[in-house]
Amino acid sequence: VTPAVHIVLVGLSGSGKSTVGRLLARQLGRPFIDTDDALVRRAGRSIPQIFASDGEEHFRTLEADEVRRALAGPPAVVSLGGGALLHPATRIRCVQQYLVWLDVAPTALARRVAPRGDVRSRPLLAGHDPVSRLTELLTQRRSFYAQAHLRLDATQPLERVVQAAGAALAGCTLPGAETLTIQTSATAQRRSYDVVSGRGILAQLPALLRERLPVRRAFVVSTDAVWPLAGELLREAAGNAVELAATWQVADGEASKSIASADQLWTWLAEQHAERGDPLIAFGGGVTGDLAGFVAATYLRGVPFVQIPTTLLAQVDSSIGGKVAVDHALAKNMIGAFKAADLVVVDTSLLASLPPRQVANGWAEVLKHGVILDADLFDLMEGDTERCNDLDPDLTLAAVRRSLAIKARVVEEDEFEQGPRMLLNYGHTLGHAIEAAAGYGQLLHGEAVSLGMVAAGWMAARLGLLSETEFRRIESTLQRLRLPVRLDSVDVPLVLAAMQRDKKVRHGRPTWVLPQRIGAAIRTSDVPPELPAQALAYLQQPASSAVAARR
Ligand SMILES: NC(=O)c1ccc[n+]([C@@H]2O[C@H](COP(=O)([O-])OP(=O)(O)OC[C@H]3O[C@@H](n4cnc5c(N)ncnc54)[C@H](O)[C@@H]3O)[C@@H](O)[C@H]2O)c1
Ligand SMILES: [Zn+2]
């Protein structure tokens, strides 16, 4: 494994992290740190004492500090407490290292823990039936552990686990940063901008910035949900090298994509004496990026703009392509501009704290890129939806990079959305309408797009453009990515009316993006007028047994 990273062991209480960690450290000639032990030493109290007097939340904060300290030191083998990954920033930090999950079935664990009377020293187990309590804990934490780079069956004797870990670590390297350059005419100062992607590359921010912008200081826009969760990571990355002059947190959520928020940001920047050369950094999801980009496009007629997207959707979609906007009472994204970023930093480790629904939301757009332009990307995801759902680090980075490459190619070809870029609209013609008709906030964008992709796919199959088999593959993959493929109740006239109002509808006829096969799609407005309503009716049918069977 790359010498610079830590090997971090996670797993339920009793899975053998300390034993395996100590042996592994000896074998690799690295120091060993047990963050629980370190914490107890520092606090001068036992874990049950801390739990009893200060509560679990306080313990989690101390634990997160302890992990941060351990990971700031020289590369070691680090064993974490069973619940350490509950802390979002800890999760992000650990995904940047080499994370190993010692997976043991709760029944085997209970046998290991109970006879030694260890239950008393483990406050989360005390007073419960160990098997059911461990099962409950595993259910709660599985999605965190599943982000590990390596999952080992730790039910086997621990010496064997150490052997297996050693063997796996010997042959593995962590990916470096990769740069994708997008040609543009939208940025006055430059003809291209870089999208740098990788896992844990946020730490390289000062160098990435300095290579491209003569920055002295930068202003950060984030939200009141993202900043408390991940702001410390940005602050650490900036260190002393880049002065984060000030940060502004808008209220989390779509409502902040408004002229009122933009106005607040303009005022803030003016009060801070932000100048023409001072970049604005968007640190958050698509809402943050769209709003901050709009402000960066307009404040002083434009200041440099840097995107550090923190949602999957923003990483693969909204942060590149240069479209920025705020919403208007009459329509979403109505007031906006083309403002290409000067730099986009896509660090997939930041996704480690995303809730599952936001993960699925982003995968919808990635799969869309696969359906319209990249059969290999589609196959990659179709073959491993479980690992997509788990945000498996390698698969996620690979899929994000392919997705970025596709979007980059399309926006380069058609920066101002005259033609080819419309392909990206697959699933969006009805998707946007369904999203609007449901009332914003009911369905996430990617969820509505999933429904739109099913509807447009069904239309393509109806028209004989797409085979039934490939249509089923699209539908079933969306479903296995935990995206909706059916709607209980659709107000068909309402959705169709919303579709007619879409800003991309010209002369009353929507342009449809219809797949011909997986990896290729066409644009057409030549669609029988009754077909969209029939597609919406299809969405109300119960999921076919073919789809259900593949869940
Ligand atoms: N400009 C474009 O080309 C383009 C393209 C697609 C979508 N968009 C826009 O993007 C917006 C949607 O973006 P979004 O889905 O990212 O929404 P969002 O910015 O609201 O983020 C979704 C949620 O994820 C949370 N979150 C963000 N990062 C997190 C992290 N690392 N860990 C845990 N939680 C985190 C946020 O707090 C928020 O609640 C819409 O406004 C849409 O119009 C723009
Ligand atoms: Zn979209």
XYZ file of C-alpha atoms and ligand atoms in Angstrom:
596
model
C 0.000 0.000 0.000
C 1.189 3.545 -0.708
C 3.586 4.331 2.131
C 2.010 7.691 2.864
C -1.381 6.454 3.994
C -2.541 4.837 7.185
C -4.074 1.426 7.364
C -7.265 1.879 9.334
C -9.094 -1.092 10.827
C -12.810 -0.891 11.478
C -15.456 -3.350 12.536
C -17.770 -4.132 15.389
C -16.605 -4.359 18.931
C -14.692 -7.615 19.372
C -13.899 -8.177 15.706
C -10.205 -8.391 16.512
C -9.075 -4.945 15.429
C -6.505 -4.531 18.204
C -5.009 -7.980 17.838
C -4.936 -7.884 14.065
C -3.715 -4.300 14.102
C -0.828 -5.018 16.439
C 0.313 -8.042 14.433
C -0.077 -6.244 11.144
C 1.853 -3.237 12.392
C 4.703 -5.463 13.495
C 4.716 -7.219 10.136
C 4.793 -3.927 8.220
C 7.197 -2.177 10.579
C 4.719 0.574 11.361
C 3.547 2.021 14.653
C 0.232 0.771 15.991
C -2.410 3.090 17.424
C -5.589 1.991 19.120
C -7.657 5.167 19.224
C -9.777 3.863 22.129
C -6.652 3.277 24.221
C -5.212 6.651 23.238
C -8.454 8.349 24.195
C -8.629 6.627 27.574
C -5.043 7.643 28.286
C -5.685 11.247 27.322
C -8.976 11.520 29.204
C -7.706 9.662 32.253
C -11.052 7.883 32.412
C -12.431 4.649 31.020
C -14.862 4.626 28.122
C -17.806 3.498 30.282
C -16.999 6.358 32.659
C -17.013 8.897 29.828
C -20.271 7.457 28.490
C -21.843 7.548 31.934
C -20.838 11.059 32.858
C -20.800 12.930 29.530
C -22.935 10.835 27.196
C -22.277 9.201 23.850
C -22.225 12.420 21.854
C -19.372 13.889 23.874
C -17.512 10.619 23.597
C -17.899 10.725 19.787
C -16.391 14.192 19.676
C -13.382 13.108 21.762
C -13.075 10.050 19.569
C -13.152 12.116 16.361
C -10.359 14.303 17.765
C -8.349 11.240 18.636
C -8.720 9.847 15.110
C -7.749 13.189 13.588
C -4.607 13.236 15.734
C -3.698 9.670 14.848
C -4.145 10.298 11.127
C -2.100 13.497 11.273
C 0.905 11.495 12.479
C 3.301 9.247 10.549
C 1.706 6.337 8.643
C 0.587 3.719 11.112
C -1.826 0.887 11.543
C -4.780 2.455 13.328
C -7.561 0.559 15.025
C -10.795 2.492 15.526
C -13.577 2.039 18.044
C -16.584 0.250 16.580
C -18.672 3.411 16.318
C -15.998 5.896 15.249
C -17.299 5.994 11.681
C -20.608 7.388 12.915
C -18.842 10.739 12.849
C -19.100 12.189 9.301
C -15.717 13.931 9.177
C -14.045 10.810 10.555
C -15.651 8.829 7.771
C -14.223 11.184 5.164
C -10.768 11.122 6.763
C -10.751 7.336 6.879
C -11.808 6.847 3.262
C -8.747 8.914 2.357
C -6.611 6.224 4.030
C -6.660 2.505 3.397
C -9.718 1.278 5.204
C -10.014 -2.364 6.220
C -13.255 -3.838 7.539
C -12.953 -6.842 9.833
C -16.297 -8.431 9.195
C -17.584 -10.962 11.702
C -21.103 -12.338 11.992
C -22.820 -11.123 15.197
C -23.286 -14.687 16.458
C -19.565 -15.391 16.193
C -18.820 -12.027 17.785
C -21.107 -12.649 20.705
C -19.293 -15.932 21.342
C -16.005 -14.041 21.316
C -17.053 -11.130 23.506
C -19.400 -12.632 26.071
C -17.268 -15.360 27.717
C -14.475 -12.915 28.414
C -16.892 -10.737 30.300
C -15.908 -7.954 27.923
C -19.480 -6.827 27.725
C -19.086 -4.673 30.800
C -16.237 -2.658 29.280
C -18.290 -2.041 26.150
C -21.030 0.383 27.116
C -23.066 -0.124 23.951
C -23.359 -3.840 24.684
C -23.937 -3.745 28.427
C -27.393 -4.794 29.559
C -28.434 -6.264 26.207
C -28.621 -9.675 24.653
C -25.286 -9.579 22.810
C -26.429 -11.212 19.552
C -29.438 -9.011 18.991
C -27.577 -5.908 20.097
C -24.626 -6.674 17.792
C -27.006 -7.363 14.921
C -28.660 -4.035 15.538
C -25.311 -2.236 15.628
C -24.215 -3.937 12.431
C -27.411 -2.889 10.651
C -26.810 0.668 11.772
C -23.161 0.741 10.733
C -22.927 -1.629 7.799
C -23.135 1.151 5.224
C -20.173 2.889 6.879
C -18.027 -0.221 7.115
C -18.943 -1.100 3.529
C -17.004 1.909 2.267
C -13.823 0.035 3.186
C -11.221 -0.692 0.518
C -10.826 -4.187 1.842
C -13.318 -6.403 3.587
C -11.923 -9.373 5.432
C -13.805 -12.285 6.854
C -12.615 -11.979 10.438
C -14.537 -14.999 11.694
C -11.496 -17.078 10.778
C -8.569 -17.304 13.220
C -6.952 -13.907 13.600
C -3.506 -15.046 12.372
C -5.180 -15.924 9.093
C -6.852 -12.541 8.987
C -3.458 -10.889 9.410
C -2.040 -13.029 6.604
C -4.897 -12.115 4.287
C -4.557 -8.429 5.129
C -0.805 -8.495 4.526
C -1.271 -10.186 1.166
C -3.951 -7.744 0.033
C -1.943 -4.734 1.153
C 1.215 -5.824 -0.631
C -0.274 -5.523 -4.069
C -2.320 -2.409 -3.717
C -1.797 1.231 -4.490
C -4.067 4.167 -3.944
C -5.040 6.236 -6.976
C -3.391 9.588 -7.541
C -5.017 12.768 -8.749
C -6.117 12.905 -12.365
C -6.704 16.058 -14.359
C -9.275 16.531 -17.049
C -8.992 19.764 -18.981
C -12.113 21.305 -20.440
C -11.830 23.820 -23.264
C -14.103 26.764 -22.853
C -14.796 30.228 -24.080
C -16.918 31.170 -21.133
C -14.118 32.300 -18.843
C -12.753 35.646 -19.900
C -9.240 35.031 -18.609
C -8.653 31.518 -19.821
C -9.482 29.106 -22.600
C -9.744 26.034 -20.468
C -10.201 24.866 -16.930
C -9.170 21.806 -15.029
C -11.303 19.259 -13.265
C -9.003 17.449 -10.877
C -10.376 14.235 -9.437
C -9.120 11.797 -6.860
C -9.641 10.479 -3.378
C -8.252 12.683 -0.634
C -6.983 15.354 -3.051
C -8.556 18.174 -1.064
C -5.274 18.282 0.850
C -3.586 19.436 -2.357
C -5.863 22.454 -2.647
C -3.212 25.154 -2.096
C -0.989 23.746 -4.835
C -3.917 23.190 -7.197
C -5.033 26.770 -6.688
C -1.586 28.307 -6.987
C -0.920 26.536 -10.268
C -3.944 28.208 -11.800
C -4.738 31.399 -9.965
C -2.518 33.995 -8.362
C -4.446 33.703 -5.083
C -3.715 35.532 -1.943
C -6.989 34.769 -0.294
C -10.295 33.164 -1.087
C -13.903 33.463 0.032
C -15.913 30.350 0.773
C -19.621 29.735 0.310
C -21.097 26.681 1.997
C -24.288 25.700 3.793
C -25.201 25.411 7.444
C -25.349 21.652 7.042
C -22.213 21.030 4.991
C -19.854 23.395 6.782
C -20.299 21.981 10.330
C -19.808 18.538 8.862
C -16.852 18.990 6.542
C -15.654 22.576 6.943
C -12.786 21.520 9.163
C -11.428 19.437 6.281
C -11.351 22.460 3.982
C -9.763 24.604 6.684
C -7.089 21.986 7.295
C -6.437 21.673 3.569
C -6.035 25.418 3.148
C -3.736 25.526 6.167
C -1.481 28.546 6.120
C -1.016 28.343 2.372
C -4.337 29.882 1.365
C -6.058 32.436 3.499
C -9.756 31.660 3.701
C -10.684 35.277 4.171
C -14.233 34.553 5.239
C -16.862 31.876 4.882
C -20.567 32.311 4.428
C -23.108 29.630 5.211
C -26.449 29.784 3.471
C -29.373 27.772 4.804
C -29.164 24.258 3.453
C -31.628 23.475 0.683
C -32.984 24.586 -2.661
C -34.669 27.674 -1.161
C -31.233 29.255 -0.931
C -30.905 29.308 -4.702
C -32.588 32.676 -4.727
C -31.922 36.276 -5.642
C -32.334 37.065 -1.943
C -29.407 34.771 -1.059
C -27.377 36.136 -3.959
C -28.033 39.626 -2.655
C -26.810 38.638 0.804
C -23.672 37.211 -0.740
C -23.035 40.349 -2.806
C -23.381 42.435 0.342
C -21.108 40.133 2.278
C -18.418 40.206 -0.422
C -18.603 43.983 -0.680
C -18.353 44.366 3.099
C -15.358 42.062 3.091
C -13.790 44.179 0.347
C -13.509 41.185 -1.934
C -11.671 42.203 -5.083
C -11.705 41.134 -8.713
C -8.906 38.634 -8.285
C -10.232 36.973 -5.134
C -11.735 33.590 -5.928
C -15.048 32.447 -4.579
C -14.998 28.808 -3.523
C -18.235 26.815 -3.565
C -18.042 24.063 -0.951
C -21.229 22.029 -0.988
C -23.734 20.389 -3.299
C -25.355 21.668 -6.455
C -27.314 24.335 -4.624
C -24.128 25.881 -3.281
C -22.366 25.596 -6.636
C -25.207 27.125 -8.629
C -25.691 29.983 -6.182
C -22.001 30.741 -5.603
C -21.351 30.475 -9.340
C -24.103 32.955 -10.051
C -22.619 35.341 -7.513
C -19.104 34.777 -8.896
C -20.424 35.584 -12.378
C -22.058 38.815 -11.307
C -20.121 40.316 -8.397
C -17.831 42.981 -9.928
C -18.815 41.513 -13.330
C -17.117 38.292 -12.404
C -14.521 36.972 -9.987
C -12.597 33.666 -10.204
C -14.672 30.681 -9.237
C -13.631 27.375 -7.726
C -15.947 24.429 -7.219
C -15.385 21.833 -4.534
C -18.521 19.731 -4.906
C -19.490 17.596 -1.934
C -22.456 15.627 -3.289
C -22.256 12.911 -5.902
C -24.696 14.834 -8.066
C -22.585 17.954 -7.923
C -19.368 16.029 -8.568
C -20.590 14.347 -11.721
C -22.976 16.929 -13.023
C -23.595 20.413 -11.718
C -19.999 21.460 -10.991
C -18.871 21.165 -14.582
C -20.323 22.688 -17.674
C -20.514 26.245 -16.418
C -24.248 26.602 -15.971
C -25.050 28.599 -12.862
C -28.387 29.972 -11.742
C -30.824 30.885 -9.052
C -34.497 29.978 -9.021
C -37.350 32.357 -9.698
C -40.886 32.126 -8.345
C -42.058 31.156 -11.844
C -39.392 28.602 -12.685
C -36.365 26.813 -11.366
C -32.968 27.955 -12.687
C -34.594 30.801 -14.585
C -32.080 33.522 -13.740
C -28.557 32.482 -14.529
C -25.413 32.665 -16.570
C -22.719 30.592 -18.184
C -19.809 30.820 -15.799
C -17.190 28.140 -16.161
C -15.247 27.465 -12.994
C -11.532 28.189 -13.008
C -10.912 24.965 -11.156
C -13.064 22.046 -10.048
C -11.753 19.770 -7.321
C -13.615 16.465 -7.234
C -12.568 14.604 -4.106
C -14.661 11.458 -3.827
C -13.703 10.964 -0.181
C -16.040 13.863 0.616
C -18.934 11.606 -0.362
C -18.286 9.314 2.600
C -20.706 11.294 4.737
C -23.574 11.434 2.233
C -26.899 9.931 3.279
C -27.994 6.964 1.092
C -30.749 8.906 -0.623
C -28.247 11.518 -1.816
C -25.978 8.731 -3.043
C -28.730 7.254 -5.191
C -29.649 10.741 -6.367
C -26.183 11.170 -7.845
C -25.982 7.696 -9.360
C -29.064 8.518 -11.449
C -27.081 11.095 -13.429
C -24.062 8.802 -13.720
C -26.180 5.986 -15.093
C -27.765 8.499 -17.459
C -24.327 9.250 -18.883
C -23.876 5.528 -19.372
C -27.176 5.071 -21.176
C -26.673 7.926 -23.615
C -22.959 7.721 -24.327
C -20.975 5.041 -22.544
C -22.017 1.398 -22.545
C -18.934 0.462 -20.500
C -19.933 2.835 -17.730
C -23.424 1.356 -17.777
C -22.013 -2.177 -17.588
C -19.707 -1.189 -14.739
C -22.645 -0.006 -12.684
C -25.127 -2.653 -13.756
C -22.711 -5.384 -12.739
C -22.152 -3.968 -9.288
C -25.082 -1.915 -8.046
C -24.443 -3.156 -4.494
C -20.963 -1.631 -4.487
C -22.353 1.564 -6.028
C -24.857 1.782 -3.176
C -22.062 1.177 -0.673
C -19.893 3.875 -2.306
C -17.097 1.387 -2.747
C -14.086 3.738 -2.991
C -12.489 2.353 -6.156
C -15.708 1.782 -8.076
C -16.983 5.210 -7.090
C -13.853 6.979 -8.268
C -13.829 5.021 -11.519
C -17.481 5.735 -12.263
C -17.180 9.407 -11.294
C -14.188 9.809 -13.610
C -15.918 8.190 -16.568
C -18.965 10.290 -15.928
C -16.882 13.469 -15.756
C -15.169 12.592 -18.995
C -18.492 12.190 -20.750
C -19.960 15.394 -19.480
C -16.714 17.217 -20.294
C -16.776 15.934 -23.867
C -20.373 16.973 -24.369
C -20.063 20.442 -22.883
C -16.878 21.107 -24.801
C -18.621 20.273 -28.012
C -21.589 22.435 -27.168
C -20.800 24.856 -24.415
C -23.893 26.994 -24.831
C -26.400 24.208 -25.238
C -27.294 24.615 -28.896
C -27.519 20.963 -29.813
C -25.457 17.948 -28.720
C -25.541 18.967 -25.064
C -29.261 18.327 -25.178
C -28.400 14.609 -25.027
C -27.697 15.163 -21.346
C -31.371 15.890 -21.079
C -32.235 12.187 -21.228
C -34.832 11.525 -18.544
C -35.199 15.240 -17.917
C -38.071 16.143 -20.243
C -40.587 14.255 -18.120
C -38.281 14.176 -15.092
C -38.347 17.944 -14.639
C -42.108 17.953 -15.136
C -42.627 15.164 -12.599
C -40.338 16.994 -10.171
C -42.322 20.221 -10.591
C -45.737 18.556 -10.468
C -44.844 16.616 -7.315
C -43.946 19.934 -5.707
C -40.279 20.746 -5.216
C -38.784 18.941 -2.291
C -40.980 15.842 -2.660
C -38.721 14.063 -5.093
C -35.001 14.689 -5.350
C -33.839 15.708 -8.802
C -32.143 12.380 -9.495
C -35.239 10.500 -8.360
C -37.408 12.426 -10.786
C -34.816 11.876 -13.518
C -34.899 8.151 -12.779
C -38.635 8.160 -13.432
C -38.048 10.261 -16.538
C -35.436 7.805 -17.785
C -37.878 4.931 -17.361
C -40.587 6.901 -19.174
C -38.339 7.929 -22.080
C -36.898 4.425 -22.262
C -40.396 2.997 -22.444
C -41.224 5.446 -25.235
C -38.095 4.439 -27.129
C -39.035 0.778 -26.770
C -42.573 1.548 -27.931
C -41.227 3.288 -31.013
C -39.061 0.292 -31.799
C -35.871 2.295 -31.238
C -34.718 0.416 -28.154
C -35.008 -3.311 -27.564
C -37.294 -4.475 -24.773
C -34.339 -6.255 -23.157
C -32.215 -3.130 -22.979
C -35.146 -1.137 -21.664
C -35.543 -3.705 -18.864
C -31.830 -3.466 -18.089
C -32.097 0.298 -17.658
C -35.178 -0.004 -15.479
C -33.818 -2.765 -13.321
C -30.445 -1.066 -12.808
C -32.154 2.130 -11.684
C -34.236 0.137 -9.279
C -31.254 -1.697 -7.876
C -29.579 1.679 -7.359
C -32.479 2.361 -4.963
C -34.077 4.843 -7.323
C -37.815 5.046 -7.948
C -39.044 3.476 -11.190
C -42.755 3.694 -10.423
C -45.036 6.420 -9.156
C -48.142 5.591 -7.174
C -50.159 8.473 -8.391
C -49.369 10.766 -11.270
C -51.507 13.728 -12.159
C -50.976 13.216 -15.890
C -52.446 16.552 -17.101
C -50.472 18.423 -14.449
C -47.213 16.768 -15.474
C -47.859 17.365 -19.173
C -48.650 21.016 -18.501
C -45.442 21.368 -16.492
C -43.569 19.810 -19.407
C -44.941 22.387 -21.821
C -43.666 25.174 -19.586
C -40.096 23.810 -19.545
C -37.610 26.332 -20.860
C -36.196 23.754 -23.237
C -39.523 23.255 -25.017
C -39.499 25.161 -28.296
C -42.650 25.980 -30.237
C -44.671 23.773 -27.941
C -42.825 20.604 -28.975
C -40.423 19.054 -26.515
C -37.226 17.536 -27.805
C -36.955 13.979 -26.536
C -33.775 12.130 -25.879
C -34.458 8.505 -26.655
C -31.953 5.695 -26.237
C -31.362 3.476 -29.273
C -29.309 1.035 -27.321
C -27.316 1.289 -24.135
C -24.537 3.754 -24.929
C -26.289 5.631 -27.744
C -29.241 7.982 -27.925
C -30.900 10.349 -30.358
C -32.725 13.632 -30.052
C -36.093 13.896 -31.685
C -39.263 15.911 -31.446
C -41.002 13.482 -33.756
C -42.979 11.570 -31.156
C -46.697 10.702 -31.394
C -48.547 13.226 -29.229
C -50.273 10.587 -27.080
C -47.051 8.745 -26.186
C -45.902 10.864 -23.201
C -49.238 10.351 -21.442
C -48.969 6.615 -22.094
C -45.461 6.625 -20.653
C -46.787 8.295 -17.509
C -49.500 5.643 -17.319
C -46.769 3.013 -17.549
C -45.117 4.552 -14.484
C -48.265 3.796 -12.534
C -48.313 0.113 -13.400
C -46.942 -2.220 -10.760
C -43.264 -3.031 -11.311
C -43.022 -5.970 -13.673
C -42.004 -9.314 -12.295
C -38.869 -9.110 -14.428
C -37.793 -6.046 -12.530
C -38.949 -7.334 -9.173
C -37.108 -10.609 -9.632
C -33.761 -8.896 -10.107
C -33.893 -6.799 -6.960
N -25.565 23.774 -12.965
C -25.881 22.608 -13.453
O -25.485 22.251 -14.549
C -26.744 21.700 -12.631
C -26.905 20.366 -12.995
C -27.654 19.533 -12.173
C -28.236 20.030 -11.019
N -28.074 21.339 -10.699
C -28.670 21.893 -9.487
O -28.076 21.256 -8.368
C -28.986 21.301 -7.278
C -29.055 19.960 -6.623
O -27.766 19.611 -6.168
P -27.577 18.599 -4.942
O -28.349 17.383 -5.194
O -26.125 18.488 -4.694
O -28.343 19.367 -3.760
P -27.838 20.122 -2.463
O -26.754 21.060 -2.769
O -29.042 20.672 -1.812
O -27.253 18.950 -1.560
C -28.113 17.913 -1.152
C -27.986 17.631 0.344
O -26.758 16.981 0.593
C -26.157 17.517 1.751
N -24.713 17.348 1.612
C -23.901 17.963 0.748
N -22.662 17.476 0.825
C -22.675 16.548 1.804
C -21.695 15.680 2.342
N -20.456 15.638 1.866
N -22.085 14.851 3.330
C -23.350 14.838 3.783
N -24.313 15.611 3.293
C -23.976 16.456 2.312
C -26.589 18.933 1.770
O -26.547 19.411 3.082
C -28.003 18.855 1.211
O -28.927 18.670 2.241
C -30.320 21.743 -7.838
O -30.557 23.068 -7.468
C -30.123 21.636 -9.341
O -30.894 22.573 -10.058
C -27.341 22.168 -11.482
Zn -30.080 16.456 -14.039
